[in-house]
Amino acid sequence: MNLKVYQAYYDTAQLPHLDAAFLPYDNTKNETPHLREFPMWKELLVRHGGSDAYWGLMSWRWHQKAGIAGYTFTSWIDSNPGYDCYHFDPFAHLQNEYPNLWVQGDQWHPGMLEYANRLFPKLGIKERAEELQYRPDNWGTCNYYVGNSNYWTSLLSFMDECLAISNQDEAMHKYLYVDGRMYNGHVIPNFSFVTERLFSLHNFLKPEFKVIGYVQ
């Protein structure tokens, strides 16, 4: 398998924390910090779109969050061919406590359910966010996923659609770009916490893609 698993760093002081199994991704310019990984995903789609590569972008804090070596993750991917997307969820146990990540997210990012319930009808989803029941492989609390070109094209197109809807709604736009919470010593807009949840929603709405989650 042609694996291109990157690991972003935002400061050269983070280089010692990177995993040798991943490819360093220099984001020290970080011109749009409020958008987090989103611009890097777009750049990687341009770089690898249409190829046979499977790619993803891990956090520089992979070891802290994941608790496994990068090689363990990439070897697992190599050992399980035939899927469109592979992901690692450090908090997979949450699927036993919540019906979906919008309900879970509302506890940590108040207003998440209101945002979702404004978004869902515009996507043709009839259920309210509180009623949506995810399958196990729909869950993904961190952006630790590796996919092929078809998967990434679909996922980012879906995210673009959701963001375009949000940008036409004053309350949704405010929730994404103005409202936020303290995270690692900084106030982080809700943009990144919403896009994390769009991965799971995409999987729920697009069952034609074969997605597998790492099981510890």
CSV table of N, CA and C in Angstrom, one decimal, residues 14 27 29 39 56 70 73 92 99 102 113 119 139 152-154 172 182 199:
chain,number,residue,atom,x,y,z
A,14,GLN,N,8.8,21.4,18.3
A,14,GLN,CA,8.0,20.2,18.3
A,14,GLN,C,8.6,19.0,17.6
A,27,ASN,N,4.2,23.2,9.1
A,27,ASN,CA,3.1,24.2,9.1
A,27,ASN,C,3.5,25.4,10.0
A,29,LYS,N,4.4,28.3,9.2
A,29,LYS,CA,3.8,29.6,8.8
A,29,LYS,C,2.5,29.7,9.4
A,39,PRO,N,-6.8,23.6,6.1
A,39,PRO,CA,-6.0,24.0,4.9
A,39,PRO,C,-4.9,23.0,4.5
A,56,GLY,N,-2.9,10.8,5.3
A,56,GLY,CA,-3.6,11.4,6.5
A,56,GLY,C,-2.6,12.3,7.1
A,70,GLY,N,3.6,5.1,16.0
A,70,GLY,CA,3.1,5.4,14.7
A,70,GLY,C,3.2,4.1,13.8
A,73,PHE,N,0.3,1.8,14.1
A,73,PHE,CA,-0.8,2.2,13.3
A,73,PHE,C,-0.6,2.0,11.8
A,92,ALA,N,-12.6,6.0,21.9
A,92,ALA,CA,-13.6,5.1,21.3
A,92,ALA,C,-14.7,4.7,22.4
A,99,PRO,N,-25.2,8.6,22.0
A,99,PRO,CA,-25.7,8.1,20.7
A,99,PRO,C,-24.8,8.6,19.5
A,102,TRP,N,-22.4,14.7,18.4
A,102,TRP,CA,-23.0,16.0,18.6
A,102,TRP,C,-23.5,16.1,20.0
A,113,LEU,N,-25.3,21.2,19.8
A,113,LEU,CA,-26.6,20.6,19.3
A,113,LEU,C,-27.4,21.6,18.5
A,119,LEU,N,-28.0,22.7,10.9
A,119,LEU,CA,-27.3,22.1,9.8
A,119,LEU,C,-28.1,20.9,9.2
A,139,TRP,N,-17.6,6.6,14.5
A,139,TRP,CA,-17.0,7.4,15.6
A,139,TRP,C,-15.6,7.8,15.3
A,152,TRP,N,-11.0,11.0,0.5
A,152,TRP,CA,-10.7,12.4,0.8
A,152,TRP,C,-11.5,13.4,0.0
A,153,THR,N,-11.6,13.1,-1.3
A,153,THR,CA,-12.4,14.0,-2.2
A,153,THR,C,-13.8,14.1,-1.7
A,154,SER,N,-14.4,13.0,-1.3
A,154,SER,CA,-15.8,13.1,-0.8
A,154,SER,C,-15.9,13.8,0.5
A,172,MET,N,-24.9,30.2,12.8
A,172,MET,CA,-24.0,29.1,12.6
A,172,MET,C,-22.6,29.7,12.3
A,182,MET,N,-11.6,27.6,25.9
A,182,MET,CA,-10.2,27.6,26.3
A,182,MET,C,-9.7,26.1,26.1
A,199,PHE,N,-16.4,14.5,10.1
A,199,PHE,CA,-15.9,13.2,9.7
A,199,PHE,C,-16.9,12.1,10.0
